[in-house]
Amino acid sequence: PQDWEGRGIFGNSRNSRYFSGSLSCPRRDGFVSFHTSKYRLHYLETPSGLRLVLNTDLGVPSAREALQHIYSNLFVELVVKNPLCPPRAPVQSLLFRQRLDAFVRSLPYFGPRNP
């Protein structure tokens, strides 16, 4: 079920954060992605602790710029600066969701899912 998939992604991102902190040579950017045999998970954590995750196929080496765009140009502009969006609450902004969907669909690696 989708609920289990969401829990798995959250658990993976949380565990990956702790794992990356224990490495002897941490990157300046911290943990940025990992992959399985079926997908690559791209991860961005902002200084305020907001975590963004984007799953792609294995052919996408980095989605860091896309995640930074989502944070800076969509989330900050349409959620953080919106007085009607309470801090630390689930995002209810329809405009944010529409623009996020349009942006992700515009990415060169977005396409229909193959079974």
XYZ file of N, CA, C and O in Angstrom:
460
model
N 0.824 -1.207 0.000
C 0.000 0.000 0.000
C 0.857 1.256 0.000
O 1.989 1.251 0.460
N 0.292 2.347 -0.472
C 1.031 3.601 -0.548
C 1.455 4.085 0.830
O 2.501 4.684 0.983
N 0.640 3.834 1.870
C 0.990 4.266 3.206
C 2.301 3.627 3.657
O 3.156 4.279 4.233
N 2.482 2.339 3.363
C 3.720 1.651 3.725
C 4.898 2.189 2.940
O 5.995 2.322 3.454
N 4.666 2.522 1.659
C 5.739 3.078 0.831
C 6.205 4.411 1.398
O 7.395 4.674 1.504
N 5.262 5.256 1.797
C 5.609 6.543 2.389
C 6.380 6.381 3.685
O 7.348 7.088 3.947
N 5.973 5.436 4.504
C 6.683 5.176 5.759
C 8.101 4.690 5.478
O 9.038 5.040 6.183
N 8.236 3.858 4.434
C 9.560 3.349 4.074
C 10.485 4.460 3.623
O 11.657 4.511 3.998
N 9.968 5.379 2.811
C 10.784 6.499 2.335
C 11.194 7.373 3.510
O 12.339 7.774 3.636
N 10.249 7.657 4.416
C 10.576 8.471 5.582
C 11.640 7.777 6.431
O 12.614 8.384 6.852
N 11.462 6.492 6.665
C 12.437 5.743 7.455
C 13.798 5.712 6.801
O 14.825 5.879 7.464
N 13.824 5.519 5.478
C 15.098 5.509 4.762
C 15.794 6.849 4.847
O 17.002 6.920 5.045
N 15.041 7.942 4.676
C 15.672 9.258 4.724
C 16.188 9.554 6.132
O 17.264 10.105 6.311
N 15.438 9.153 7.143
C 15.862 9.380 8.535
C 17.105 8.549 8.859
O 18.077 9.060 9.417
N 17.096 7.271 8.489
C 18.235 6.408 8.760
C 19.457 6.854 7.971
O 20.577 6.795 8.468
N 19.257 7.306 6.745
C 20.373 7.751 5.917
C 21.045 8.976 6.510
O 22.254 9.142 6.420
N 20.269 9.833 7.130
C 20.820 11.024 7.769
C 21.773 10.621 8.895
O 22.881 11.144 9.016
N 21.352 9.681 9.723
C 22.212 9.235 10.815
C 23.436 8.496 10.284
O 24.535 8.672 10.785
N 23.253 7.685 9.247
C 24.364 6.956 8.652
C 25.392 7.928 8.087
O 26.581 7.785 8.315
N 24.919 8.950 7.350
C 25.846 9.885 6.728
C 26.628 10.677 7.776
O 27.770 11.037 7.563
N 26.023 10.924 8.928
C 26.722 11.642 9.978
C 27.828 10.834 10.616
O 28.750 11.389 11.219
N 27.780 9.508 10.461
C 28.799 8.667 11.072
C 29.978 8.375 10.144
O 30.941 7.759 10.561
N 29.920 8.817 8.898
C 31.018 8.579 7.970
C 32.237 9.410 8.366
O 32.110 10.522 8.867
N 33.420 8.883 8.115
C 34.625 9.585 8.542
C 34.941 10.811 7.696
O 35.602 11.713 8.156
N 34.491 10.851 6.450
C 34.771 11.978 5.561
C 33.460 12.558 5.050
O 33.083 12.345 3.893
N 32.734 13.286 5.875
C 31.447 13.803 5.419
C 31.618 14.833 4.315
O 32.570 15.604 4.309
N 30.684 14.807 3.375
C 30.676 15.803 2.308
C 30.194 17.131 2.876
O 29.455 17.162 3.846
N 30.583 18.192 2.218
C 30.109 19.506 2.639
C 28.585 19.569 2.524
O 27.903 20.167 3.335
N 28.035 18.903 1.489
C 26.597 18.903 1.267
C 25.873 17.878 2.133
O 24.661 17.842 2.136
N 26.599 17.010 2.834
C 25.964 15.954 3.602
C 25.465 14.851 2.686
O 25.900 14.708 1.552
N 24.531 14.090 3.171
C 23.948 12.989 2.410
C 23.109 13.554 1.271
O 22.285 14.428 1.485
N 23.310 13.080 0.048
C 22.554 13.619 -1.084
C 21.723 12.587 -1.823
O 20.715 12.941 -2.430
N 22.117 11.302 -1.823
C 21.299 10.296 -2.492
C 21.765 8.894 -2.149
O 22.861 8.698 -1.632
N 20.900 7.952 -2.425
C 21.287 6.549 -2.403
C 20.418 5.846 -3.434
O 19.427 6.396 -3.911
N 20.801 4.645 -3.805
C 20.004 3.935 -4.799
C 19.820 2.481 -4.423
O 20.598 1.911 -3.663
N 18.737 1.927 -4.935
C 18.467 0.505 -4.826
C 18.592 -0.053 -6.242
O 19.013 0.667 -7.153
N 18.177 -1.257 -6.446
C 18.223 -1.822 -7.795
C 17.103 -1.268 -8.675
O 17.119 -1.449 -9.889
N 16.154 -0.523 -8.097
C 14.999 -0.041 -8.857
C 14.862 1.483 -8.937
O 14.229 1.986 -9.840
N 15.428 2.213 -7.999
C 15.257 3.667 -7.998
C 16.409 4.343 -7.270
O 17.175 3.720 -6.554
N 16.515 5.672 -7.469
C 17.473 6.495 -6.731
C 16.664 7.497 -5.908
O 15.750 8.137 -6.409
N 17.015 7.630 -4.636
C 16.382 8.586 -3.750
C 17.331 9.766 -3.603
O 18.480 9.593 -3.204
N 16.860 10.953 -3.951
C 17.631 12.192 -3.832
C 17.105 12.934 -2.603
O 15.907 13.000 -2.375
N 18.013 13.522 -1.848
C 17.668 14.071 -0.542
C 18.309 15.439 -0.357
O 19.477 15.635 -0.701
N 17.538 16.362 0.181
C 18.062 17.685 0.528
C 17.494 18.049 1.889
O 16.282 17.986 2.102
N 18.382 18.403 2.813
C 17.936 18.904 4.109
C 18.364 20.351 4.220
O 19.536 20.684 4.025
N 17.409 21.212 4.524
C 17.689 22.641 4.628
C 18.256 22.949 6.009
O 18.136 22.138 6.931
N 18.867 24.114 6.175
C 19.392 24.494 7.493
C 18.322 24.494 8.584
O 18.613 24.261 9.746
N 17.062 24.724 8.203
C 15.987 24.731 9.206
C 15.490 23.329 9.534
O 14.631 23.159 10.389
N 16.027 22.301 8.849
C 15.639 20.924 9.146
C 14.569 20.362 8.234
O 14.167 19.216 8.403
N 14.088 21.136 7.267
C 13.111 20.629 6.311
C 13.797 19.622 5.404
O 14.898 19.864 4.907
N 13.166 18.484 5.189
C 13.742 17.438 4.348
C 12.914 17.278 3.090
O 11.699 17.104 3.160
N 13.594 17.323 1.954
C 12.951 17.118 0.663
C 13.503 15.847 0.043
O 14.719 15.627 0.044
N 12.620 15.030 -0.500
C 13.007 13.761 -1.105
C 12.370 13.670 -2.484
O 11.205 14.017 -2.660
N 13.152 13.196 -3.448
C 12.651 12.988 -4.804
C 13.164 11.637 -5.279
O 14.368 11.379 -5.234
N 12.258 10.766 -5.693
C 12.641 9.465 -6.236
C 12.689 9.552 -7.748
O 11.785 10.119 -8.366
N 13.737 8.978 -8.334
C 13.878 8.942 -9.791
C 14.334 7.544 -10.196
O 14.636 6.709 -9.344
N 14.438 7.337 -11.501
C 15.025 6.075 -11.930
C 16.539 6.166 -11.757
O 17.089 7.216 -11.431
N 17.200 5.070 -12.005
C 18.640 5.002 -11.741
C 19.476 5.858 -12.692
O 20.630 6.164 -12.393
N 18.922 6.258 -13.821
C 19.670 7.033 -14.799
C 19.879 8.486 -14.431
O 20.603 9.210 -15.115
N 19.262 8.949 -13.361
C 19.406 10.353 -12.936
C 20.499 10.421 -11.881
O 20.309 9.986 -10.752
N 21.668 10.974 -12.238
C 22.781 10.989 -11.282
C 22.561 11.957 -10.116
O 22.982 11.695 -8.999
N 21.916 13.093 -10.370
C 21.705 14.072 -9.305
C 20.458 14.905 -9.592
O 20.261 15.371 -10.707
N 19.644 15.089 -8.562
C 18.473 15.951 -8.656
C 18.608 17.094 -7.651
O 17.630 17.706 -7.252
N 19.831 17.366 -7.265
C 20.082 18.388 -6.245
C 19.569 19.764 -6.675
O 18.944 20.469 -5.890
N 19.835 20.143 -7.913
C 19.364 21.452 -8.391
C 17.843 21.518 -8.376
O 17.267 22.549 -8.025
N 17.194 20.436 -8.751
C 15.728 20.401 -8.739
C 15.204 20.564 -7.317
O 14.259 21.331 -7.070
N 15.812 19.864 -6.364
C 15.376 19.980 -4.972
C 15.629 21.385 -4.423
O 14.807 21.931 -3.694
N 16.752 21.983 -4.788
C 17.030 23.350 -4.340
C 16.026 24.330 -4.943
O 15.585 25.265 -4.272
N 15.647 24.108 -6.210
C 14.635 24.955 -6.847
C 13.289 24.798 -6.126
O 12.604 25.789 -5.872
N 12.922 23.558 -5.834
C 11.654 23.316 -5.127
C 11.650 24.053 -3.799
O 10.667 24.714 -3.456
N 12.753 23.970 -3.072
C 12.807 24.644 -1.778
C 12.777 26.163 -1.928
O 11.915 26.839 -1.365
N 13.714 26.709 -2.702
C 13.871 28.165 -2.789
C 12.739 28.872 -3.527
O 12.238 29.896 -3.067
N 12.375 28.344 -4.672
C 11.435 29.048 -5.539
C 9.976 28.644 -5.356
O 9.092 29.395 -5.771
N 9.738 27.505 -4.772
C 8.354 27.072 -4.579
C 7.975 27.083 -3.100
O 7.049 27.789 -2.703
N 8.689 26.309 -2.291
C 8.316 26.198 -0.880
C 8.450 27.534 -0.149
O 7.517 27.982 0.512
N 9.601 28.165 -0.259
C 9.798 29.439 0.457
C 8.825 30.494 -0.056
O 8.164 31.177 0.736
N 8.716 30.619 -1.366
C 7.873 31.673 -1.933
C 6.378 31.444 -1.707
O 5.640 32.393 -1.460
N 5.920 30.186 -1.798
C 4.478 29.923 -1.758
C 3.971 29.393 -0.417
O 2.769 29.409 -0.174
N 4.873 28.945 0.440
C 4.437 28.412 1.740
C 4.994 29.263 2.885
O 4.240 29.793 3.692
N 6.310 29.389 2.951
C 6.925 30.112 4.067
C 6.465 31.572 4.095
O 6.138 32.105 5.163
N 6.415 32.215 2.952
C 6.037 33.634 2.895
C 4.522 33.848 2.884
O 4.070 34.985 2.858
N 3.756 32.766 2.916
C 2.299 32.868 2.897
C 1.785 32.903 4.334
O 1.903 31.919 5.063
N 1.180 34.019 4.754
C 0.708 34.113 6.139
C -0.445 33.155 6.455
O -0.750 32.914 7.617
N -1.070 32.587 5.420
C -2.167 31.652 5.646
C -1.691 30.212 5.845
O -2.493 29.335 6.152
N -0.394 29.971 5.661
C 0.184 28.634 5.870
C 0.878 28.605 7.224
O 1.930 29.222 7.392
N 0.309 27.892 8.194
C 0.940 27.849 9.519
C 2.276 27.106 9.482
O 2.414 26.111 8.780
N 3.263 27.585 10.223
C 4.572 26.908 10.266
C 4.448 25.485 10.803
O 3.633 25.205 11.673
N 5.260 24.607 10.272
C 5.361 23.209 10.711
C 4.063 22.431 10.596
O 3.856 21.448 11.287
N 3.167 22.876 9.737
C 1.906 22.161 9.499
C 1.969 21.542 8.105
O 2.730 22.012 7.250
N 1.208 20.499 7.859
C 1.176 19.947 6.500
C 0.788 21.027 5.490
O -0.057 21.881 5.766
N 1.420 20.994 4.335
C 1.175 22.019 3.313
C -0.201 21.796 2.695
O -0.474 20.739 2.131
N -1.046 22.794 2.818
C -2.398 22.724 2.268
C -2.579 23.633 1.051
O -3.650 23.673 0.468
N -1.541 24.357 0.665
C -1.633 25.324 -0.415
C -1.824 24.636 -1.766
O -0.947 23.909 -2.248
N -2.976 24.866 -2.375
C -3.253 24.299 -3.692
C -2.304 24.879 -4.734
O -1.817 24.158 -5.610
N -1.989 26.164 -4.630
C -1.073 26.795 -5.574
C 0.311 26.141 -5.502
O 0.928 25.850 -6.531
N 0.800 25.880 -4.289
C 2.085 25.202 -4.135
C 2.038 23.828 -4.789
O 2.943 23.456 -5.536
N 1.012 23.079 -4.532
C 0.898 21.728 -5.095
C 0.836 21.761 -6.620
O 1.455 20.941 -7.286
N 0.105 22.715 -7.154
C 0.007 22.834 -8.620
C 1.353 23.205 -9.235
O 1.767 22.631 -10.238
N 2.026 24.167 -8.640
C 3.330 24.581 -9.183
C 4.386 23.497 -9.003
O 5.241 23.317 -9.865
N 4.341 22.786 -7.894
C 5.260 21.673 -7.678
C 5.031 20.598 -8.734
O 5.981 20.110 -9.345
N 3.779 20.249 -8.968
C 3.453 19.245 -9.978
C 3.933 19.687 -11.359
O 4.556 18.912 -12.084
N 3.676 20.948 -11.715
C 4.107 21.460 -13.023
C 5.628 21.442 -13.138
O 6.170 21.081 -14.194
N 6.328 21.812 -12.063
C 7.791 21.814 -12.107
C 8.339 20.407 -12.281
O 9.209 20.167 -13.120
N 7.854 19.470 -11.491
C 8.356 18.089 -11.590
C 8.071 17.521 -12.975
O 8.925 16.874 -13.580
N 6.903 17.789 -13.516
C 6.577 17.308 -14.867
C 7.449 17.944 -15.943
O 7.640 17.376 -17.010
N 8.008 19.117 -15.659
C 8.865 19.796 -16.645
C 10.307 19.285 -16.627
O 11.090 19.611 -17.516
N 10.676 18.511 -15.609
C 12.042 18.006 -15.523
C 12.334 17.066 -16.688
O 11.465 16.292 -17.095
N 13.544 17.123 -17.232
C 13.853 16.295 -18.415
C 13.773 14.797 -18.141
O 13.578 14.023 -19.052
N 13.880 14.397 -16.888
C 13.833 12.976 -16.572
C 12.459 12.518 -16.100
O 12.288 11.391 -15.683
N 11.461 13.389 -16.162
C 10.109 12.981 -15.816
C 9.481 12.282 -17.009
O 9.622 12.702 -18.149
N 8.798 11.212 -16.762
C 8.120 10.497 -17.833
C 7.195 9.468 -17.251
O 7.164 9.225 -16.046
N 6.445 8.812 -18.106
C 5.524 7.790 -17.598
C 6.297 6.635 -16.967
O 7.405 6.311 -17.379
N 5.689 6.083 -15.957
C 6.320 4.952 -15.254
C 6.152 3.681 -16.070
O 5.080 3.361 -16.529
N 7.282 2.982 -16.246
C 7.252 1.708 -16.958
C 7.053 0.581 -15.955
O 7.711 0.552 -14.930
N 6.152 -0.362 -16.267
C 5.913 -1.468 -15.322
C 7.102 -2.403 -15.233
O 7.950 -2.466 -16.005
